Amino acid sequence: MWNLDTGKPLGKPLRTGHALIHAVAVGKRSDGTPVIISSGDGNKMMAIHMWNLNTGKLIGKPWWGHYSTVMDIEVTKRADGRPIFVSGSTDSRMRIWNLDTREPIGKPLNACFTCMVYGMAIAERSDGQRVMISAEVPNFPLDEGSPPATLRIWSLESGRSLGEPLTHEGNAHHPFVVTTKDGDGTPVIVSGGNDRNVVVRNLDTGRPLSGPFTGHTDNISALAVGTREDGTPVVVSGSLDTTIRMWSLA
């Protein structure tokens, strides 16, 4: 943990026993307690940890909810206000968890039987429906002619898949995905991956709005969204070409 004003670390590092940390998220429990949720792998451990953000102490023991590595964790609330988090794993499943009790809600969501859930995002459609988006990657060797990554939209309340999977424009593998709104206030999905392109889709219809945005010369390894002081919505992409690019969504 770092002080955002000074850039100095707060306390000692939190030790998980993992060789690699793949996912970290923060949220609040119903009683107001801020927490950190983390997951990784290595040393025969693939557990999920929950920490008190104020004290840096573990809340309960680490637990296992997947058969393999959890690649992403997203925190949100359900329609009834209950705080939850969603985990996506290379075992092709996602799970919804009660943030207060750490218990799973319902059965695992099976993205597919031959893929890995590599990334996720939470959003709200124009009709107010809360959804989550999973970025899925084939789990067999990726070579010429192998299937591209896909994006799938799920109802956060029912856990059901909504519509057909969306193929990432440009045959991207290992996609990252975020959600935001464009200059007209339309909810959008932004994705990017090994094809070096950034694609923006309408969240309601799944159709590409523009682009793809091109310019990176190597794989995209991170995406984020935000708003500039003048109100312009932007997406920021980080790449293995050692550059960060900013794109206007207006």
JSON list of N, CA and C in Angstrom, two decimals, residues 161-203:
[
{"chain": "A", "resi": 161, "resn": "SER", "atom": "N", "xyz": [-25.64, -15.63, -19.55]},
{"chain": "A", "resi": 161, "resn": "SER", "atom": "CA", "xyz": [-24.98, -14.99, -20.67]},
{"chain": "A", "resi": 161, "resn": "SER", "atom": "C", "xyz": [-26.02, -14.25, -21.52]},
{"chain": "A", "resi": 162, "resn": "LEU", "atom": "N", "xyz": [-25.67, -13.04, -21.95]},
{"chain": "A", "resi": 162, "resn": "LEU", "atom": "CA", "xyz": [-26.58, -12.21, -22.74]},
{"chain": "A", "resi": 162, "resn": "LEU", "atom": "C", "xyz": [-26.09, -12.15, -24.18]},
{"chain": "A", "resi": 163, "resn": "GLY", "atom": "N", "xyz": [-26.80, -12.79, -25.07]},
{"chain": "A", "resi": 163, "resn": "GLY", "atom": "CA", "xyz": [-26.43, -12.76, -26.47]},
{"chain": "A", "resi": 163, "resn": "GLY", "atom": "C", "xyz": [-25.24, -13.65, -26.80]},
{"chain": "A", "resi": 164, "resn": "GLU", "atom": "N", "xyz": [-24.78, -13.55, -28.03]},
{"chain": "A", "resi": 164, "resn": "GLU", "atom": "CA", "xyz": [-23.66, -14.35, -28.50]},
{"chain": "A", "resi": 164, "resn": "GLU", "atom": "C", "xyz": [-22.34, -13.71, -28.11]},
{"chain": "A", "resi": 165, "resn": "PRO", "atom": "N", "xyz": [-21.28, -14.53, -27.95]},
{"chain": "A", "resi": 165, "resn": "PRO", "atom": "CA", "xyz": [-19.96, -13.96, -27.68]},
{"chain": "A", "resi": 165, "resn": "PRO", "atom": "C", "xyz": [-19.52, -13.02, -28.79]},
{"chain": "A", "resi": 166, "resn": "LEU", "atom": "N", "xyz": [-18.75, -11.99, -28.43]},
{"chain": "A", "resi": 166, "resn": "LEU", "atom": "CA", "xyz": [-18.25, -11.01, -29.39]},
{"chain": "A", "resi": 166, "resn": "LEU", "atom": "C", "xyz": [-16.80, -11.32, -29.71]},
{"chain": "A", "resi": 167, "resn": "THR", "atom": "N", "xyz": [-16.47, -11.42, -30.98]},
{"chain": "A", "resi": 167, "resn": "THR", "atom": "CA", "xyz": [-15.09, -11.65, -31.38]},
{"chain": "A", "resi": 167, "resn": "THR", "atom": "C", "xyz": [-14.36, -10.33, -31.43]},
{"chain": "A", "resi": 168, "resn": "HIS", "atom": "N", "xyz": [-13.22, -10.28, -30.77]},
{"chain": "A", "resi": 168, "resn": "HIS", "atom": "CA", "xyz": [-12.43, -9.04, -30.76]},
{"chain": "A", "resi": 168, "resn": "HIS", "atom": "C", "xyz": [-11.96, -8.75, -32.18]},
{"chain": "A", "resi": 169, "resn": "GLU", "atom": "N", "xyz": [-12.18, -7.52, -32.64]},
{"chain": "A", "resi": 169, "resn": "GLU", "atom": "CA", "xyz": [-11.73, -7.13, -33.97]},
{"chain": "A", "resi": 169, "resn": "GLU", "atom": "C", "xyz": [-10.21, -7.22, -34.02]},
{"chain": "A", "resi": 170, "resn": "GLY", "atom": "N", "xyz": [-9.70, -7.87, -35.04]},
{"chain": "A", "resi": 170, "resn": "GLY", "atom": "CA", "xyz": [-8.25, -7.96, -35.20]},
{"chain": "A", "resi": 170, "resn": "GLY", "atom": "C", "xyz": [-7.65, -9.23, -34.66]},
{"chain": "A", "resi": 171, "resn": "ASN", "atom": "N", "xyz": [-8.50, -10.22, -34.25]},
{"chain": "A", "resi": 171, "resn": "ASN", "atom": "CA", "xyz": [-7.98, -11.51, -33.78]},
{"chain": "A", "resi": 171, "resn": "ASN", "atom": "C", "xyz": [-7.08, -11.40, -32.56]},
{"chain": "A", "resi": 172, "resn": "ALA", "atom": "N", "xyz": [-7.41, -10.54, -31.63]},
{"chain": "A", "resi": 172, "resn": "ALA", "atom": "CA", "xyz": [-6.54, -10.34, -30.47]},
{"chain": "A", "resi": 172, "resn": "ALA", "atom": "C", "xyz": [-6.55, -11.56, -29.56]},
{"chain": "A", "resi": 173, "resn": "HIS", "atom": "N", "xyz": [-5.40, -11.86, -28.99]},
{"chain": "A", "resi": 173, "resn": "HIS", "atom": "CA", "xyz": [-5.28, -12.86, -27.93]},
{"chain": "A", "resi": 173, "resn": "HIS", "atom": "C", "xyz": [-4.91, -12.12, -26.63]},
{"chain": "A", "resi": 174, "resn": "HIS", "atom": "N", "xyz": [-5.22, -12.73, -25.51]},
{"chain": "A", "resi": 174, "resn": "HIS", "atom": "CA", "xyz": [-4.94, -12.15, -24.21]},
{"chain": "A", "resi": 174, "resn": "HIS", "atom": "C", "xyz": [-5.48, -10.72, -24.11]},
{"chain": "A", "resi": 175, "resn": "PRO", "atom": "N", "xyz": [-6.78, -10.51, -24.30]},
{"chain": "A", "resi": 175, "resn": "PRO", "atom": "CA", "xyz": [-7.32, -9.16, -24.31]},
{"chain": "A", "resi": 175, "resn": "PRO", "atom": "C", "xyz": [-7.51, -8.60, -22.89]},
{"chain": "A", "resi": 176, "resn": "PHE", "atom": "N", "xyz": [-7.35, -7.31, -22.78]},
{"chain": "A", "resi": 176, "resn": "PHE", "atom": "CA", "xyz": [-7.72, -6.58, -21.57]},
{"chain": "A", "resi": 176, "resn": "PHE", "atom": "C", "xyz": [-9.00, -5.83, -21.89]},
{"chain": "A", "resi": 177, "resn": "VAL", "atom": "N", "xyz": [-9.85, -5.61, -20.90]},
{"chain": "A", "resi": 177, "resn": "VAL", "atom": "CA", "xyz": [-11.15, -5.00, -21.18]},
{"chain": "A", "resi": 177, "resn": "VAL", "atom": "C", "xyz": [-11.52, -4.05, -20.04]},
{"chain": "A", "resi": 178, "resn": "VAL", "atom": "N", "xyz": [-12.06, -2.87, -20.40]},
{"chain": "A", "resi": 178, "resn": "VAL", "atom": "CA", "xyz": [-12.56, -1.90, -19.43]},
{"chain": "A", "resi": 178, "resn": "VAL", "atom": "C", "xyz": [-13.88, -1.36, -19.97]},
{"chain": "A", "resi": 179, "resn": "THR", "atom": "N", "xyz": [-14.64, -0.67, -19.13]},
{"chain": "A", "resi": 179, "resn": "THR", "atom": "CA", "xyz": [-15.90, -0.08, -19.56]},
{"chain": "A", "resi": 179, "resn": "THR", "atom": "C", "xyz": [-15.96, 1.37, -19.13]},
{"chain": "A", "resi": 180, "resn": "THR", "atom": "N", "xyz": [-16.67, 2.18, -19.90]},
{"chain": "A", "resi": 180, "resn": "THR", "atom": "CA", "xyz": [-16.83, 3.60, -19.59]},
{"chain": "A", "resi": 180, "resn": "THR", "atom": "C", "xyz": [-17.96, 4.14, -20.45]},
{"chain": "A", "resi": 181, "resn": "LYS", "atom": "N", "xyz": [-18.04, 5.46, -20.62]},
{"chain": "A", "resi": 181, "resn": "LYS", "atom": "CA", "xyz": [-19.01, 6.08, -21.51]},
{"chain": "A", "resi": 181, "resn": "LYS", "atom": "C", "xyz": [-18.27, 6.98, -22.50]},
{"chain": "A", "resi": 182, "resn": "ASP", "atom": "N", "xyz": [-18.81, 7.05, -23.73]},
{"chain": "A", "resi": 182, "resn": "ASP", "atom": "CA", "xyz": [-18.15, 7.89, -24.72]},
{"chain": "A", "resi": 182, "resn": "ASP", "atom": "C", "xyz": [-18.67, 9.32, -24.62]},
{"chain": "A", "resi": 183, "resn": "GLY", "atom": "N", "xyz": [-18.33, 10.16, -25.60]},
{"chain": "A", "resi": 183, "resn": "GLY", "atom": "CA", "xyz": [-18.69, 11.57, -25.53]},
{"chain": "A", "resi": 183, "resn": "GLY", "atom": "C", "xyz": [-20.17, 11.83, -25.51]},
{"chain": "A", "resi": 184, "resn": "ASP", "atom": "N", "xyz": [-20.99, 10.91, -26.05]},
{"chain": "A", "resi": 184, "resn": "ASP", "atom": "CA", "xyz": [-22.44, 11.06, -26.06]},
{"chain": "A", "resi": 184, "resn": "ASP", "atom": "C", "xyz": [-23.11, 10.42, -24.84]},
{"chain": "A", "resi": 185, "resn": "GLY", "atom": "N", "xyz": [-22.32, 9.85, -23.95]},
{"chain": "A", "resi": 185, "resn": "GLY", "atom": "CA", "xyz": [-22.87, 9.19, -22.78]},
{"chain": "A", "resi": 185, "resn": "GLY", "atom": "C", "xyz": [-23.26, 7.75, -23.02]},
{"chain": "A", "resi": 186, "resn": "THR", "atom": "N", "xyz": [-22.90, 7.21, -24.19]},
{"chain": "A", "resi": 186, "resn": "THR", "atom": "CA", "xyz": [-23.22, 5.82, -24.50]},
{"chain": "A", "resi": 186, "resn": "THR", "atom": "C", "xyz": [-22.28, 4.88, -23.75]},
{"chain": "A", "resi": 187, "resn": "PRO", "atom": "N", "xyz": [-22.80, 3.87, -23.03]},
{"chain": "A", "resi": 187, "resn": "PRO", "atom": "CA", "xyz": [-21.90, 2.92, -22.36]},
{"chain": "A", "resi": 187, "resn": "PRO", "atom": "C", "xyz": [-21.14, 2.09, -23.38]},
{"chain": "A", "resi": 188, "resn": "VAL", "atom": "N", "xyz": [-19.84, 1.94, -23.17]},
{"chain": "A", "resi": 188, "resn": "VAL", "atom": "CA", "xyz": [-19.01, 1.25, -24.15]},
{"chain": "A", "resi": 188, "resn": "VAL", "atom": "C", "xyz": [-18.08, 0.25, -23.47]},
{"chain": "A", "resi": 189, "resn": "ILE", "atom": "N", "xyz": [-17.67, -0.76, -24.26]},
{"chain": "A", "resi": 189, "resn": "ILE", "atom": "CA", "xyz": [-16.64, -1.71, -23.87]},
{"chain": "A", "resi": 189, "resn": "ILE", "atom": "C", "xyz": [-15.38, -1.32, -24.65]},
{"chain": "A", "resi": 190, "resn": "VAL", "atom": "N", "xyz": [-14.25, -1.25, -23.97]},
{"chain": "A", "resi": 190, "resn": "VAL", "atom": "CA", "xyz": [-12.97, -0.99, -24.63]},
{"chain": "A", "resi": 190, "resn": "VAL", "atom": "C", "xyz": [-12.09, -2.21, -24.43]},
{"chain": "A", "resi": 191, "resn": "SER", "atom": "N", "xyz": [-11.53, -2.74, -25.51]},
{"chain": "A", "resi": 191, "resn": "SER", "atom": "CA", "xyz": [-10.67, -3.92, -25.40]},
{"chain": "A", "resi": 191, "resn": "SER", "atom": "C", "xyz": [-9.41, -3.73, -26.22]},
{"chain": "A", "resi": 192, "resn": "GLY", "atom": "N", "xyz": [-8.38, -4.43, -25.82]},
{"chain": "A", "resi": 192, "resn": "GLY", "atom": "CA", "xyz": [-7.11, -4.41, -26.55]},
{"chain": "A", "resi": 192, "resn": "GLY", "atom": "C", "xyz": [-6.29, -5.61, -26.13]},
{"chain": "A", "resi": 193, "resn": "GLY", "atom": "N", "xyz": [-5.37, -6.04, -26.98]},
{"chain": "A", "resi": 193, "resn": "GLY", "atom": "CA", "xyz": [-4.59, -7.23, -26.65]},
{"chain": "A", "resi": 193, "resn": "GLY", "atom": "C", "xyz": [-3.37, -7.37, -27.54]},
{"chain": "A", "resi": 194, "resn": "ASN", "atom": "N", "xyz": [-3.09, -8.62, -27.90]},
{"chain": "A", "resi": 194, "resn": "ASN", "atom": "CA", "xyz": [-1.88, -8.91, -28.65]},
{"chain": "A", "resi": 194, "resn": "ASN", "atom": "C", "xyz": [-1.91, -8.46, -30.10]},
{"chain": "A", "resi": 195, "resn": "ASP", "atom": "N", "xyz": [-3.08, -8.00, -30.57]},
{"chain": "A", "resi": 195, "resn": "ASP", "atom": "CA", "xyz": [-3.14, -7.49, -31.94]},
{"chain": "A", "resi": 195, "resn": "ASP", "atom": "C", "xyz": [-2.73, -6.03, -32.01]},
{"chain": "A", "resi": 196, "resn": "ARG", "atom": "N", "xyz": [-2.44, -5.41, -30.85]},
{"chain": "A", "resi": 196, "resn": "ARG", "atom": "CA", "xyz": [-1.90, -4.04, -30.75]},
{"chain": "A", "resi": 196, "resn": "ARG", "atom": "C", "xyz": [-2.95, -2.96, -31.01]},
{"chain": "A", "resi": 197, "resn": "ASN", "atom": "N", "xyz": [-4.21, -3.35, -31.16]},
{"chain": "A", "resi": 197, "resn": "ASN", "atom": "CA", "xyz": [-5.27, -2.40, -31.47]},
{"chain": "A", "resi": 197, "resn": "ASN", "atom": "C", "xyz": [-6.21, -2.20, -30.29]},
{"chain": "A", "resi": 198, "resn": "VAL", "atom": "N", "xyz": [-6.81, -1.02, -30.21]},
{"chain": "A", "resi": 198, "resn": "VAL", "atom": "CA", "xyz": [-7.83, -0.71, -29.22]},
{"chain": "A", "resi": 198, "resn": "VAL", "atom": "C", "xyz": [-9.17, -0.64, -29.94]},
{"chain": "A", "resi": 199, "resn": "VAL", "atom": "N", "xyz": [-10.16, -1.42, -29.45]},
{"chain": "A", "resi": 199, "resn": "VAL", "atom": "CA", "xyz": [-11.48, -1.48, -30.07]},
{"chain": "A", "resi": 199, "resn": "VAL", "atom": "C", "xyz": [-12.52, -0.97, -29.07]},
{"chain": "A", "resi": 200, "resn": "VAL", "atom": "N", "xyz": [-13.43, -0.10, -29.54]},
{"chain": "A", "resi": 200, "resn": "VAL", "atom": "CA", "xyz": [-14.51, 0.44, -28.72]},
{"chain": "A", "resi": 200, "resn": "VAL", "atom": "C", "xyz": [-15.83, -0.09, -29.24]},
{"chain": "A", "resi": 201, "resn": "ARG", "atom": "N", "xyz": [-16.64, -0.69, -28.37]},
{"chain": "A", "resi": 201, "resn": "ARG", "atom": "CA", "xyz": [-17.94, -1.26, -28.76]},
{"chain": "A", "resi": 201, "resn": "ARG", "atom": "C", "xyz": [-19.06, -0.63, -27.94]},
{"chain": "A", "resi": 202, "resn": "ASN", "atom": "N", "xyz": [-20.22, -0.57, -28.55]},
{"chain": "A", "resi": 202, "resn": "ASN", "atom": "CA", "xyz": [-21.42, -0.17, -27.84]},
{"chain": "A", "resi": 202, "resn": "ASN", "atom": "C", "xyz": [-21.80, -1.30, -26.88]},
{"chain": "A", "resi": 203, "resn": "LEU", "atom": "N", "xyz": [-21.94, -1.00, -25.59]},
{"chain": "A", "resi": 203, "resn": "LEU", "atom": "CA", "xyz": [-22.24, -2.03, -24.61]},
{"chain": "A", "resi": 203, "resn": "LEU", "atom": "C", "xyz": [-23.65, -2.60, -24.79]}
]
